[in-house]
């Protein structure tokens, strides 16, 4: 299915109803609607937490690879955003193509404080207009065809634009629940040659780890007490993605444990109050 908002349509492929996120409108001090740059949804249900980064197909990588300059990416995403805003003003019924376009806009502007070093610019990202946010997000997206932000089409990456590796380090620190999904999307922009080499490295690490585990289990128990268990090595791409997926599962478990403890505390508090009132 094509989103034919201009003469350069993007094929978005499989239809998918979005359940992860969309631009949220807020009012600025000037009374103008703008996109919030926040990323973490603190009101996620248990079901949506388990599915985070899985249910929503991400299409921004197709846009990144189709255009040769950050300005072209920004111009296209702005046109998508205009169509989304027009649709929302009229309040039409659900439109698959509009929701796909909304997803592209969301991906470009989300986690923007991790993509751009606004401290160096002396800018508060919350004060950006829609178009400004899209411009900065498009600059970041343009240089994500390599993990270290190498020059692309003869253009050097500005210092304020973080590389994909720098971005992922910040997302892992600030938003661990979202790190695996973000990295999985960036992987789609890397060259087949780079991906093939990384896969070969990770396969080698996996085989080495499997052999080490077998040898470790063969050791006498007394000997195993004196040495460390084998540790898994992770390649920069596929291995790192596996590590981030493990981190996501751990974060899900942490959130669910915290919720369960909160529910138990509330119930115990209710019991205590009920007992006090009965006397």
Tab-separated table of C-alpha atoms in Angstrom:
chain	number	residue	atom	x	y	z
A	1	UNK	CA	0.000	0.000	0.000
A	2	UNK	CA	1.368	3.417	-0.927
A	3	UNK	CA	1.039	6.665	0.907
A	4	UNK	CA	0.661	8.892	-2.110
A	5	UNK	CA	0.823	12.308	-0.498
A	6	UNK	CA	3.359	13.446	-3.073
A	7	UNK	CA	4.958	12.285	-6.283
A	8	UNK	CA	7.436	10.129	-4.334
A	9	UNK	CA	5.257	7.451	-2.709
A	10	UNK	CA	6.636	5.142	-0.033
A	11	UNK	CA	5.576	1.512	-0.066
A	12	UNK	CA	4.683	0.650	3.511
A	13	UNK	CA	3.967	-3.028	2.902
A	14	UNK	CA	1.941	-5.006	5.421
A	15	UNK	CA	-1.061	-3.312	6.982
A	16	UNK	CA	-0.868	-2.930	10.707
A	17	UNK	CA	-3.145	-1.104	13.150
A	18	UNK	CA	-1.045	0.970	15.494
A	19	UNK	CA	-1.118	0.310	19.207
A	20	UNK	CA	2.111	1.836	20.428
A	21	UNK	CA	2.072	5.581	20.130
A	22	UNK	CA	1.160	8.685	18.192
A	23	UNK	CA	1.978	12.387	18.357
A	24	UNK	CA	0.279	13.998	21.349
A	25	UNK	CA	-0.931	17.549	20.956
A	26	UNK	CA	-0.306	20.019	23.765
A	27	UNK	CA	-0.767	23.765	24.047
A	28	UNK	CA	2.287	26.017	24.096
A	29	UNK	CA	2.431	29.265	26.024
A	30	UNK	CA	1.493	30.996	22.769
A	31	UNK	CA	-1.605	28.869	22.397
A	32	UNK	CA	-0.310	26.935	19.397
A	33	UNK	CA	-0.672	23.196	19.153
A	34	UNK	CA	2.633	21.337	19.037
A	35	UNK	CA	3.995	17.820	19.219
A	36	UNK	CA	5.205	16.632	22.591
A	37	UNK	CA	8.680	15.115	22.465
A	38	UNK	CA	8.017	12.705	25.325
A	39	UNK	CA	8.428	9.018	24.591
A	40	UNK	CA	7.615	6.840	27.582
A	41	UNK	CA	3.978	6.004	28.235
A	42	UNK	CA	3.650	5.574	31.998
A	43	UNK	CA	0.076	4.375	31.652
A	44	UNK	CA	0.849	1.171	29.763
A	45	UNK	CA	-1.220	-1.852	30.616
A	46	UNK	CA	0.445	-5.173	31.390
A	47	UNK	CA	-0.533	-6.504	27.963
A	48	UNK	CA	0.853	-3.543	26.068
A	49	UNK	CA	4.100	-3.658	28.048
A	50	UNK	CA	4.688	-7.242	26.967
A	51	UNK	CA	4.028	-6.301	23.339
A	52	UNK	CA	6.008	-3.050	23.291
A	53	UNK	CA	8.129	-2.654	20.174
A	54	UNK	CA	6.486	-5.693	18.599
A	55	UNK	CA	2.945	-4.778	17.571
A	56	UNK	CA	3.688	-1.564	15.710
A	57	UNK	CA	5.478	-1.785	12.391
A	58	UNK	CA	7.991	1.042	11.990
A	59	UNK	CA	8.321	2.563	8.516
A	60	UNK	CA	10.676	5.507	9.018
A	61	UNK	CA	13.675	3.453	7.840
A	62	UNK	CA	12.130	3.209	4.378
A	63	UNK	CA	11.978	7.005	4.254
A	64	UNK	CA	15.569	7.351	5.507
A	65	UNK	CA	16.907	5.086	2.760
A	66	UNK	CA	14.822	6.638	-0.002
A	67	UNK	CA	16.118	10.211	0.319
A	68	UNK	CA	19.682	11.448	-0.167
A	69	UNK	CA	19.707	14.498	2.132
A	70	UNK	CA	18.256	15.343	5.561
A	71	UNK	CA	16.401	18.235	3.943
A	72	UNK	CA	14.570	15.848	1.606
A	73	UNK	CA	13.639	13.588	4.518
A	74	UNK	CA	12.354	16.563	6.510
A	75	UNK	CA	10.327	17.910	3.571
A	76	UNK	CA	8.648	14.545	3.077
A	77	UNK	CA	7.870	14.022	6.764
A	78	UNK	CA	6.451	17.558	7.012
A	79	UNK	CA	4.062	16.748	4.180
A	80	UNK	CA	3.031	13.579	6.001
A	81	UNK	CA	2.438	15.615	9.155
A	82	UNK	CA	0.290	18.116	7.265
A	83	UNK	CA	-1.914	15.288	5.992
A	84	UNK	CA	-2.215	13.869	9.508
A	85	UNK	CA	-3.180	17.281	10.909
A	86	UNK	CA	-5.749	17.817	8.158
A	87	UNK	CA	-7.249	14.400	8.886
A	88	UNK	CA	-7.400	15.077	12.632
A	89	UNK	CA	-9.039	18.489	12.161
A	90	UNK	CA	-11.825	16.989	10.093
A	91	UNK	CA	-12.087	14.042	12.536
A	92	UNK	CA	-12.604	11.448	9.865
A	93	UNK	CA	-12.881	7.768	10.653
A	94	UNK	CA	-9.826	5.505	10.997
A	95	UNK	CA	-7.563	5.656	7.944
A	96	UNK	CA	-4.791	3.060	7.608
A	97	UNK	CA	-2.553	5.255	5.482
A	98	UNK	CA	-2.952	8.212	7.825
A	99	UNK	CA	-1.970	6.046	10.791
A	100	UNK	CA	1.087	4.802	8.918
A	101	UNK	CA	2.026	8.409	8.154
A	102	UNK	CA	1.409	9.330	11.788
A	103	UNK	CA	3.806	6.554	12.800
A	104	UNK	CA	6.572	7.937	10.572
A	105	UNK	CA	6.160	11.419	12.055
A	106	UNK	CA	6.140	9.961	15.565
A	107	UNK	CA	9.329	7.989	15.001
A	108	UNK	CA	11.146	11.018	13.613
A	109	UNK	CA	10.333	13.302	16.563
A	110	UNK	CA	10.281	10.794	19.436
A	111	UNK	CA	13.211	10.562	21.881
A	112	UNK	CA	14.533	13.750	20.285
A	113	UNK	CA	16.571	14.729	23.340
A	114	UNK	CA	18.538	11.491	22.858
A	115	UNK	CA	19.039	12.164	19.147
A	116	UNK	CA	20.231	15.770	19.349
A	117	UNK	CA	22.565	17.441	21.883
A	118	UNK	CA	20.304	20.371	22.702
A	119	UNK	CA	22.552	21.433	25.591
A	120	UNK	CA	25.212	22.433	23.073
A	121	UNK	CA	22.603	24.423	21.196
A	122	UNK	CA	21.139	26.032	24.313
A	123	UNK	CA	17.647	24.963	23.182
A	124	UNK	CA	14.798	23.410	25.136
A	125	UNK	CA	13.345	20.701	22.843
A	126	UNK	CA	9.916	21.289	24.381
A	127	UNK	CA	9.917	24.763	22.785
A	128	UNK	CA	10.358	23.453	19.236
A	129	UNK	CA	7.597	23.806	16.666
A	130	UNK	CA	6.423	20.747	14.753
A	131	UNK	CA	8.518	21.651	11.722
A	132	UNK	CA	11.625	22.339	13.827
A	133	UNK	CA	11.273	18.995	15.623
A	134	UNK	CA	10.917	17.200	12.282
A	135	UNK	CA	13.994	18.978	10.910
A	136	UNK	CA	16.154	17.924	13.855
A	137	UNK	CA	14.773	14.395	13.835
A	138	UNK	CA	15.408	14.095	10.105
A	139	UNK	CA	19.025	15.193	10.544
A	140	UNK	CA	19.554	12.406	13.048
A	141	UNK	CA	17.760	9.848	10.872
A	142	UNK	CA	19.860	10.732	7.818
A	143	UNK	CA	23.130	9.660	9.461
A	144	UNK	CA	21.789	6.423	10.976
A	145	UNK	CA	22.801	4.341	7.968
A	146	UNK	CA	25.934	3.563	9.999
A	147	UNK	CA	26.224	3.006	13.745
A	148	UNK	CA	29.014	5.555	14.171
A	149	UNK	CA	27.340	8.251	12.074
A	150	UNK	CA	29.886	8.105	9.265
A	151	UNK	CA	29.680	10.664	6.443
A	152	UNK	CA	26.865	9.986	4.005
A	153	UNK	CA	26.728	11.268	0.436
A	154	UNK	CA	29.731	13.485	1.179
A	155	UNK	CA	28.059	15.090	4.206
A	156	UNK	CA	29.767	15.112	7.591
A	157	UNK	CA	27.575	14.565	10.647
A	158	UNK	CA	27.354	17.767	12.767
A	159	UNK	CA	28.527	17.474	16.362
A	160	UNK	CA	25.050	18.215	17.721
A	161	UNK	CA	23.627	15.183	15.903
A	162	UNK	CA	24.348	12.031	17.871
A	163	UNK	CA	25.408	8.839	16.148
A	164	UNK	CA	23.209	5.757	16.325
A	165	UNK	CA	25.541	4.265	18.947
A	166	UNK	CA	25.413	7.427	21.069
A	167	UNK	CA	21.635	7.540	20.712
A	168	UNK	CA	21.244	3.915	21.759
A	169	UNK	CA	23.439	4.404	24.829
A	170	UNK	CA	21.159	7.216	26.006
A	171	UNK	CA	17.945	5.335	25.210
A	172	UNK	CA	19.222	2.281	27.076
A	173	UNK	CA	19.959	4.471	30.081
A	174	UNK	CA	16.785	6.588	30.063
A	175	UNK	CA	14.189	4.381	28.364
A	176	UNK	CA	15.326	0.713	28.555
A	177	UNK	CA	11.851	-0.524	27.670
A	178	UNK	CA	12.138	1.074	24.227
A	179	UNK	CA	15.794	0.400	23.419
A	180	UNK	CA	15.350	-2.930	21.613
A	181	UNK	CA	12.599	-1.575	19.331
A	182	UNK	CA	14.600	1.526	18.449
A	183	UNK	CA	17.740	-0.463	17.681
A	184	UNK	CA	15.843	-3.022	15.636
A	185	UNK	CA	14.570	-0.200	13.439
A	186	UNK	CA	18.037	1.305	12.992
A	187	UNK	CA	19.372	-2.096	11.928
A	188	UNK	CA	17.065	-1.947	8.892
A	189	UNK	CA	19.090	1.022	7.610
A	190	UNK	CA	22.482	-0.684	7.668
A	191	UNK	CA	24.084	-2.201	4.584
A	192	UNK	CA	23.665	-5.939	3.851
A	193	UNK	CA	27.461	-6.316	3.884
A	194	UNK	CA	27.733	-4.941	7.428
A	195	UNK	CA	24.835	-7.078	8.623
A	196	UNK	CA	26.274	-10.230	7.060
A	197	UNK	CA	29.666	-9.703	8.715
A	198	UNK	CA	28.075	-9.045	12.085
A	199	UNK	CA	25.907	-12.153	11.797
A	200	UNK	CA	29.043	-14.191	11.132
A	201	UNK	CA	30.697	-12.738	14.248
A	202	UNK	CA	27.672	-13.434	16.446
A	203	UNK	CA	27.351	-16.989	15.131
A	204	UNK	CA	30.987	-17.519	16.087
A	205	UNK	CA	30.359	-16.096	19.567
A	206	UNK	CA	27.318	-18.351	19.995
A	207	UNK	CA	29.272	-21.470	19.001
A	208	UNK	CA	32.135	-20.525	21.308
A	209	UNK	CA	29.727	-19.958	24.209
A	210	UNK	CA	27.965	-23.293	23.595
A	211	UNK	CA	31.295	-25.151	23.635
A	212	UNK	CA	32.408	-23.354	26.800
A	213	UNK	CA	29.154	-24.244	28.570
A	214	UNK	CA	29.564	-27.919	27.684
A	215	UNK	CA	33.162	-27.929	28.951
A	216	UNK	CA	32.128	-26.118	32.124
A	217	UNK	CA	29.436	-28.692	32.895
A	218	UNK	CA	31.977	-31.503	32.493
A	219	UNK	CA	34.152	-30.101	35.279
A	220	UNK	CA	33.883	-31.548	38.796
A	221	UNK	CA	31.652	-29.526	41.101
A	222	UNK	CA	34.592	-28.531	43.301
A	223	UNK	CA	36.412	-27.193	40.239
A	224	UNK	CA	33.368	-25.205	39.067
A	225	UNK	CA	33.310	-23.406	42.416
A	226	UNK	CA	36.741	-21.959	41.713
A	227	UNK	CA	36.160	-20.515	38.234
A	228	UNK	CA	33.580	-18.258	36.630
A	229	UNK	CA	30.840	-19.626	34.424
A	230	UNK	CA	31.197	-18.917	30.690
A	231	UNK	CA	29.839	-15.547	29.581
A	232	UNK	CA	28.074	-14.767	26.333
A	233	UNK	CA	29.727	-12.308	23.966
A	234	UNK	CA	27.639	-9.907	21.891
A	235	UNK	CA	28.445	-8.521	18.457
A	236	UNK	CA	27.777	-4.798	17.805
A	237	UNK	CA	24.538	-5.436	15.883
A	238	UNK	CA	22.715	-8.750	16.261
A	239	UNK	CA	24.367	-9.554	19.569
A	240	UNK	CA	23.567	-6.110	20.935
A	241	UNK	CA	19.957	-6.480	19.795
A	242	UNK	CA	19.698	-9.757	21.723
A	243	UNK	CA	21.153	-8.051	24.795
A	244	UNK	CA	18.643	-5.200	24.514
A	245	UNK	CA	15.765	-7.673	24.134
A	246	UNK	CA	16.908	-9.343	27.363
A	247	UNK	CA	17.071	-5.908	28.989
A	248	UNK	CA	13.519	-5.201	27.821
A	249	UNK	CA	12.248	-8.434	29.373
A	250	UNK	CA	14.014	-7.580	32.619
A	251	UNK	CA	12.453	-4.117	32.591
A	252	UNK	CA	9.010	-5.621	31.980
A	253	UNK	CA	9.509	-7.970	34.923
A	254	UNK	CA	10.659	-5.054	37.100
A	255	UNK	CA	7.597	-2.978	36.194
A	256	UNK	CA	5.246	-5.881	36.812
A	257	UNK	CA	6.891	-6.671	40.157
A	258	UNK	CA	6.578	-3.040	41.206
A	259	UNK	CA	2.905	-3.045	40.248
A	260	UNK	CA	2.270	-6.276	42.129
A	261	UNK	CA	4.010	-4.937	45.218
A	262	UNK	CA	1.971	-1.746	44.966
A	263	UNK	CA	-1.269	-3.738	44.706
A	264	UNK	CA	-0.274	-5.845	47.725
A	265	UNK	CA	0.572	-2.715	49.722
A	266	UNK	CA	-2.773	-1.149	48.826
A	267	UNK	CA	-4.609	-4.309	49.844
A	268	UNK	CA	-2.693	-4.534	53.128
A	269	UNK	CA	-3.478	-0.882	53.804
A	270	UNK	CA	-7.160	-1.588	53.152
A	271	UNK	CA	-7.070	-4.539	55.552
A	272	UNK	CA	-5.385	-2.454	58.231
A	273	UNK	CA	-7.949	0.328	57.857
A	274	UNK	CA	-10.818	-2.159	57.905
A	275	UNK	CA	-9.480	-3.742	61.094
A	276	UNK	CA	-9.011	-0.349	62.766
A	277	UNK	CA	-12.540	0.747	61.844
A	278	UNK	CA	-14.029	-2.494	63.158
A	279	UNK	CA	-12.704	-1.822	66.674
